[in-house]
């Protein structure tokens, strides 16, 4: 299955999609200074990039590797965006313009992103003992994204 998308007659076309992805995810108002509207818009823009990547064929193994790497980046971005939308507070490097305060009462927990039937869903899992340890040890660093099988 790894090499199924290898096709000598295909053109190397992943660079443009990688640039589109990087432009989307490296924008300061998505990656650093977050707001639900912009996070949701970025999540919607990932879909077409993912679809185009799935349709690509690669003329050589270097391009095939680039396609698979870019697909992994898109999946990671999807997880990060969903977790960022779920966490309605600001905490250390997770800065929400629409939720500008830290909220230990409601958010001293993990945001888990789980795949069910090919769809990523998010949920929260309370684990205060571990999180409190991290907060005390790493000066209030409490954000964690767990990918649960």
PDB file of C-alpha atoms in Angstrom:
ATOM      1  CA  UNK A   1       0.000   0.000   0.000  1.00  0.00           C
ATOM      2  CA  UNK A   2       2.915   2.358   0.658  1.00  0.00           C
ATOM      3  CA  UNK A   3       4.050   2.258  -2.963  1.00  0.00           C
ATOM      4  CA  UNK A   4       0.590   1.998  -4.549  1.00  0.00           C
ATOM      5  CA  UNK A   5       0.675   5.698  -5.465  1.00  0.00           C
ATOM      6  CA  UNK A   6       3.979   5.417  -7.327  1.00  0.00           C
ATOM      7  CA  UNK A   7       3.502   6.139 -11.034  1.00  0.00           C
ATOM      8  CA  UNK A   8       6.364   6.804 -13.466  1.00  0.00           C
ATOM      9  CA  UNK A   9       4.086   8.968 -15.628  1.00  0.00           C
ATOM     10  CA  UNK A  10       2.957  11.232 -12.764  1.00  0.00           C
ATOM     11  CA  UNK A  11       4.327  14.723 -12.179  1.00  0.00           C
ATOM     12  CA  UNK A  12       5.915  15.794  -8.914  1.00  0.00           C
ATOM     13  CA  UNK A  13       3.257  18.146  -7.548  1.00  0.00           C
ATOM     14  CA  UNK A  14       3.495  18.027  -3.759  1.00  0.00           C
ATOM     15  CA  UNK A  15       5.533  21.246  -3.366  1.00  0.00           C
ATOM     16  CA  UNK A  16       2.564  23.525  -4.078  1.00  0.00           C
ATOM     17  CA  UNK A  17       0.341  21.703  -1.589  1.00  0.00           C
ATOM     18  CA  UNK A  18       3.082  21.792   1.028  1.00  0.00           C
ATOM     19  CA  UNK A  19       3.407  25.567   0.552  1.00  0.00           C
ATOM     20  CA  UNK A  20      -0.370  26.020   0.836  1.00  0.00           C
ATOM     21  CA  UNK A  21      -0.360  23.972   4.023  1.00  0.00           C
ATOM     22  CA  UNK A  22       2.559  25.901   5.519  1.00  0.00           C
ATOM     23  CA  UNK A  23       0.961  29.243   4.659  1.00  0.00           C
ATOM     24  CA  UNK A  24      -2.237  28.151   6.390  1.00  0.00           C
ATOM     25  CA  UNK A  25      -0.692  26.693   9.536  1.00  0.00           C
ATOM     26  CA  UNK A  26       2.204  29.110  10.046  1.00  0.00           C
ATOM     27  CA  UNK A  27      -0.018  32.193   9.990  1.00  0.00           C
ATOM     28  CA  UNK A  28       0.375  33.973  13.335  1.00  0.00           C
ATOM     29  CA  UNK A  29      -3.403  34.309  13.760  1.00  0.00           C
ATOM     30  CA  UNK A  30      -3.832  30.524  13.550  1.00  0.00           C
ATOM     31  CA  UNK A  31      -0.639  29.180  15.118  1.00  0.00           C
ATOM     32  CA  UNK A  32      -0.071  31.749  17.865  1.00  0.00           C
ATOM     33  CA  UNK A  33      -2.951  34.187  18.462  1.00  0.00           C
ATOM     34  CA  UNK A  34      -6.007  31.950  18.132  1.00  0.00           C
ATOM     35  CA  UNK A  35      -9.735  32.601  17.765  1.00  0.00           C
ATOM     36  CA  UNK A  36     -12.497  30.035  17.174  1.00  0.00           C
ATOM     37  CA  UNK A  37     -13.506  31.630  13.857  1.00  0.00           C
ATOM     38  CA  UNK A  38      -9.979  31.461  12.445  1.00  0.00           C
ATOM     39  CA  UNK A  39      -9.337  27.970  13.829  1.00  0.00           C
ATOM     40  CA  UNK A  40     -12.550  26.661  12.256  1.00  0.00           C
ATOM     41  CA  UNK A  41     -11.724  28.383   8.960  1.00  0.00           C
ATOM     42  CA  UNK A  42      -8.243  26.809   8.970  1.00  0.00           C
ATOM     43  CA  UNK A  43      -9.781  23.405   9.695  1.00  0.00           C
ATOM     44  CA  UNK A  44     -12.112  23.815   6.712  1.00  0.00           C
ATOM     45  CA  UNK A  45      -9.190  24.763   4.445  1.00  0.00           C
ATOM     46  CA  UNK A  46      -7.327  21.575   5.418  1.00  0.00           C
ATOM     47  CA  UNK A  47      -9.980  19.404   3.744  1.00  0.00           C
ATOM     48  CA  UNK A  48      -9.186  20.396   0.136  1.00  0.00           C
ATOM     49  CA  UNK A  49      -5.439  20.096   0.812  1.00  0.00           C
ATOM     50  CA  UNK A  50      -5.991  16.600   2.230  1.00  0.00           C
ATOM     51  CA  UNK A  51      -8.156  15.633  -0.762  1.00  0.00           C
ATOM     52  CA  UNK A  52      -5.603  16.875  -3.293  1.00  0.00           C
ATOM     53  CA  UNK A  53      -2.811  15.013  -1.500  1.00  0.00           C
ATOM     54  CA  UNK A  54      -4.851  11.794  -1.557  1.00  0.00           C
ATOM     55  CA  UNK A  55      -5.209  12.111  -5.337  1.00  0.00           C
ATOM     56  CA  UNK A  56      -1.495  12.707  -6.013  1.00  0.00           C
ATOM     57  CA  UNK A  57       0.688  10.094  -7.644  1.00  0.00           C
ATOM     58  CA  UNK A  58       4.459  10.192  -7.413  1.00  0.00           C
ATOM     59  CA  UNK A  59       6.964   9.661 -10.265  1.00  0.00           C
ATOM     60  CA  UNK A  60       9.752   8.585  -7.893  1.00  0.00           C
ATOM     61  CA  UNK A  61      10.272   7.533  -4.283  1.00  0.00           C
ATOM     62  CA  UNK A  62      11.540  10.962  -3.190  1.00  0.00           C
ATOM     63  CA  UNK A  63       8.229  12.520  -4.255  1.00  0.00           C
ATOM     64  CA  UNK A  64       6.283   9.635  -2.724  1.00  0.00           C
ATOM     65  CA  UNK A  65       8.032  10.254   0.582  1.00  0.00           C
ATOM     66  CA  UNK A  66       7.244  13.981   0.334  1.00  0.00           C
ATOM     67  CA  UNK A  67       3.548  13.190  -0.254  1.00  0.00           C
ATOM     68  CA  UNK A  68       3.394  10.849   2.752  1.00  0.00           C
ATOM     69  CA  UNK A  69       5.233  13.364   4.954  1.00  0.00           C
ATOM     70  CA  UNK A  70       2.864  16.149   3.930  1.00  0.00           C
ATOM     71  CA  UNK A  71      -0.135  13.919   4.653  1.00  0.00           C
ATOM     72  CA  UNK A  72       1.262  13.283   8.145  1.00  0.00           C
ATOM     73  CA  UNK A  73       1.677  17.050   8.662  1.00  0.00           C
ATOM     74  CA  UNK A  74      -1.920  17.641   7.582  1.00  0.00           C
ATOM     75  CA  UNK A  75      -3.143  14.985  10.025  1.00  0.00           C
ATOM     76  CA  UNK A  76      -1.105  16.552  12.846  1.00  0.00           C
ATOM     77  CA  UNK A  77      -2.485  19.998  11.971  1.00  0.00           C
ATOM     78  CA  UNK A  78      -6.019  18.599  12.009  1.00  0.00           C
ATOM     79  CA  UNK A  79      -5.434  17.213  15.518  1.00  0.00           C
ATOM     80  CA  UNK A  80      -3.864  20.465  16.750  1.00  0.00           C
ATOM     81  CA  UNK A  81      -6.668  22.608  15.335  1.00  0.00           C
ATOM     82  CA  UNK A  82      -9.392  20.400  16.836  1.00  0.00           C
ATOM     83  CA  UNK A  83      -7.697  20.403  20.246  1.00  0.00           C
ATOM     84  CA  UNK A  84      -7.220  24.183  20.053  1.00  0.00           C
ATOM     85  CA  UNK A  85     -10.910  24.680  19.246  1.00  0.00           C
ATOM     86  CA  UNK A  86     -11.914  22.447  22.157  1.00  0.00           C
ATOM     87  CA  UNK A  87      -9.718  24.213  24.744  1.00  0.00           C
ATOM     88  CA  UNK A  88     -11.670  27.390  25.543  1.00  0.00           C
ATOM     89  CA  UNK A  89      -9.014  29.117  27.628  1.00  0.00           C
ATOM     90  CA  UNK A  90      -5.567  30.622  27.265  1.00  0.00           C
ATOM     91  CA  UNK A  91      -2.638  28.767  28.801  1.00  0.00           C
ATOM     92  CA  UNK A  92       1.051  29.481  28.191  1.00  0.00           C
ATOM     93  CA  UNK A  93       1.602  29.208  24.406  1.00  0.00           C
ATOM     94  CA  UNK A  94      -2.072  28.401  23.709  1.00  0.00           C
ATOM     95  CA  UNK A  95      -3.404  31.952  23.393  1.00  0.00           C
ATOM     96  CA  UNK A  96      -7.104  32.321  22.614  1.00  0.00           C
ATOM     97  CA  UNK A  97      -8.236  35.810  21.698  1.00  0.00           C
ATOM     98  CA  UNK A  98     -11.837  34.819  22.455  1.00  0.00           C
ATOM     99  CA  UNK A  99     -10.909  33.159  25.787  1.00  0.00           C
ATOM    100  CA  UNK A 100      -8.042  35.228  27.140  1.00  0.00           C
ATOM    101  CA  UNK A 101      -7.910  33.850  30.704  1.00  0.00           C
ATOM    102  CA  UNK A 102      -6.519  30.653  32.158  1.00  0.00           C
ATOM    103  CA  UNK A 103      -9.296  28.435  33.569  1.00  0.00           C
ATOM    104  CA  UNK A 104      -8.013  25.773  35.984  1.00  0.00           C
ATOM    105  CA  UNK A 105     -11.524  24.982  37.229  1.00  0.00           C
ATOM    106  CA  UNK A 106     -12.706  23.724  33.825  1.00  0.00           C
ATOM    107  CA  UNK A 107      -9.475  23.062  31.922  1.00  0.00           C
ATOM    108  CA  UNK A 108      -7.007  21.293  34.169  1.00  0.00           C
ATOM    109  CA  UNK A 109      -7.321  18.260  31.890  1.00  0.00           C
ATOM    110  CA  UNK A 110      -6.230  16.727  28.613  1.00  0.00           C
ATOM    111  CA  UNK A 111      -7.776  17.251  25.212  1.00  0.00           C
ATOM    112  CA  UNK A 112      -7.875  13.856  23.526  1.00  0.00           C
ATOM    113  CA  UNK A 113      -8.358  13.552  19.776  1.00  0.00           C
ATOM    114  CA  UNK A 114      -9.696  10.132  18.839  1.00  0.00           C
ATOM    115  CA  UNK A 115     -10.316   8.587  15.425  1.00  0.00           C
ATOM    116  CA  UNK A 116     -13.624   6.749  15.085  1.00  0.00           C
ATOM    117  CA  UNK A 117     -14.699   5.360  11.707  1.00  0.00           C
ATOM    118  CA  UNK A 118     -12.206   7.587   9.904  1.00  0.00           C
ATOM    119  CA  UNK A 119     -13.378  10.761  11.663  1.00  0.00           C
ATOM    120  CA  UNK A 120     -11.355  12.685  14.258  1.00  0.00           C
ATOM    121  CA  UNK A 121     -13.410  13.604  17.296  1.00  0.00           C
ATOM    122  CA  UNK A 122     -12.275  15.461  20.389  1.00  0.00           C
ATOM    123  CA  UNK A 123     -13.034  14.843  24.022  1.00  0.00           C
ATOM    124  CA  UNK A 124     -11.580  15.863  27.351  1.00  0.00           C
ATOM    125  CA  UNK A 125     -10.103  13.594  29.997  1.00  0.00           C
ATOM    126  CA  UNK A 126      -9.574  14.776  33.549  1.00  0.00           C
ATOM    127  CA  UNK A 127      -6.201  13.756  34.900  1.00  0.00           C
ATOM    128  CA  UNK A 128      -5.477  16.410  37.512  1.00  0.00           C
ATOM    129  CA  UNK A 129      -2.708  14.489  39.295  1.00  0.00           C
ATOM    130  CA  UNK A 130      -0.439  14.381  36.233  1.00  0.00           C
ATOM    131  CA  UNK A 131      -1.395  17.869  35.086  1.00  0.00           C
ATOM    132  CA  UNK A 132      -0.832  19.398  38.529  1.00  0.00           C
ATOM    133  CA  UNK A 133       2.601  17.781  38.661  1.00  0.00           C
ATOM    134  CA  UNK A 134       3.441  19.269  35.290  1.00  0.00           C
ATOM    135  CA  UNK A 135       2.096  22.676  36.351  1.00  0.00           C
ATOM    136  CA  UNK A 136       4.227  22.716  39.474  1.00  0.00           C
ATOM    137  CA  UNK A 137       7.290  21.415  37.665  1.00  0.00           C
ATOM    138  CA  UNK A 138       7.158  23.381  34.428  1.00  0.00           C
ATOM    139  CA  UNK A 139       5.774  26.713  35.648  1.00  0.00           C
ATOM    140  CA  UNK A 140       2.141  26.357  34.622  1.00  0.00           C
ATOM    141  CA  UNK A 141       2.749  24.316  31.471  1.00  0.00           C
ATOM    142  CA  UNK A 142      -0.429  22.233  31.360  1.00  0.00           C
ATOM    143  CA  UNK A 143      -1.369  21.793  27.721  1.00  0.00           C
ATOM    144  CA  UNK A 144      -1.232  18.239  26.491  1.00  0.00           C
ATOM    145  CA  UNK A 145      -2.552  16.635  23.330  1.00  0.00           C
ATOM    146  CA  UNK A 146      -3.015  12.885  23.597  1.00  0.00           C
ATOM    147  CA  UNK A 147      -3.718  10.824  20.517  1.00  0.00           C
ATOM    148  CA  UNK A 148      -5.724   7.842  21.693  1.00  0.00           C
ATOM    149  CA  UNK A 149      -6.097   4.768  19.456  1.00  0.00           C
TER     150      UNK A 149
END
